[in-house]
């Protein structure tokens, strides 16, 4: 198994360091990982990358949304085109307090 291989390699590390030192090569640390260790490490890296992506997406979304809101408040509400605004002289203004005269017609004129 990979744990047995790891133990065999670790038992020969002192001999390896001595042989390298004889050739004027100095080794500070050696790390031996098993498949299990590597897969756990890769899983953690994937989780970290996913978290980083999610955090970046959230930050980008927040920045775009706050810029949109800021522009709405800075520049005000969009204006209605002049062609769609009713002139005050063209039609009578609605006054809810005004009482209706009995002779007023109850018809609805539609213009296409």
mmCIF file of C-alpha atoms in Angstrom, residues 2-3 6 10 31-45:
data_model
loop_
_atom_site.group_PDB
_atom_site.id
_atom_site.type_symbol
_atom_site.label_atom_id
_atom_site.label_comp_id
_atom_site.label_asym_id
_atom_site.label_seq_id
_atom_site.Cartn_x
_atom_site.Cartn_y
_atom_site.Cartn_z
ATOM 1 C CA UNK A 2 1.002 3.633 -0.272
ATOM 2 C CA UNK A 3 1.516 3.924 3.507
ATOM 3 C CA UNK A 6 5.965 5.942 2.396
ATOM 4 C CA UNK A 10 11.225 7.653 4.999
ATOM 5 C CA UNK A 31 8.358 15.642 1.952
ATOM 6 C CA UNK A 32 6.798 12.330 1.006
ATOM 7 C CA UNK A 33 3.088 12.390 0.228
ATOM 8 C CA UNK A 34 0.847 9.428 -0.339
ATOM 9 C CA UNK A 35 -2.031 9.360 -2.817
ATOM 10 C CA UNK A 36 -4.421 10.016 0.051
ATOM 11 C CA UNK A 37 -2.471 13.109 1.125
ATOM 12 C CA UNK A 38 -2.306 14.396 -2.445
ATOM 13 C CA UNK A 39 -6.016 13.871 -3.084
ATOM 14 C CA UNK A 40 -6.891 15.673 0.159
ATOM 15 C CA UNK A 41 -4.569 18.513 -0.800
ATOM 16 C CA UNK A 42 -6.089 18.751 -4.284
ATOM 17 C CA UNK A 43 -9.625 18.689 -2.838
ATOM 18 C CA UNK A 44 -8.710 21.552 -0.542
ATOM 19 C CA UNK A 45 -7.184 23.496 -3.430
#
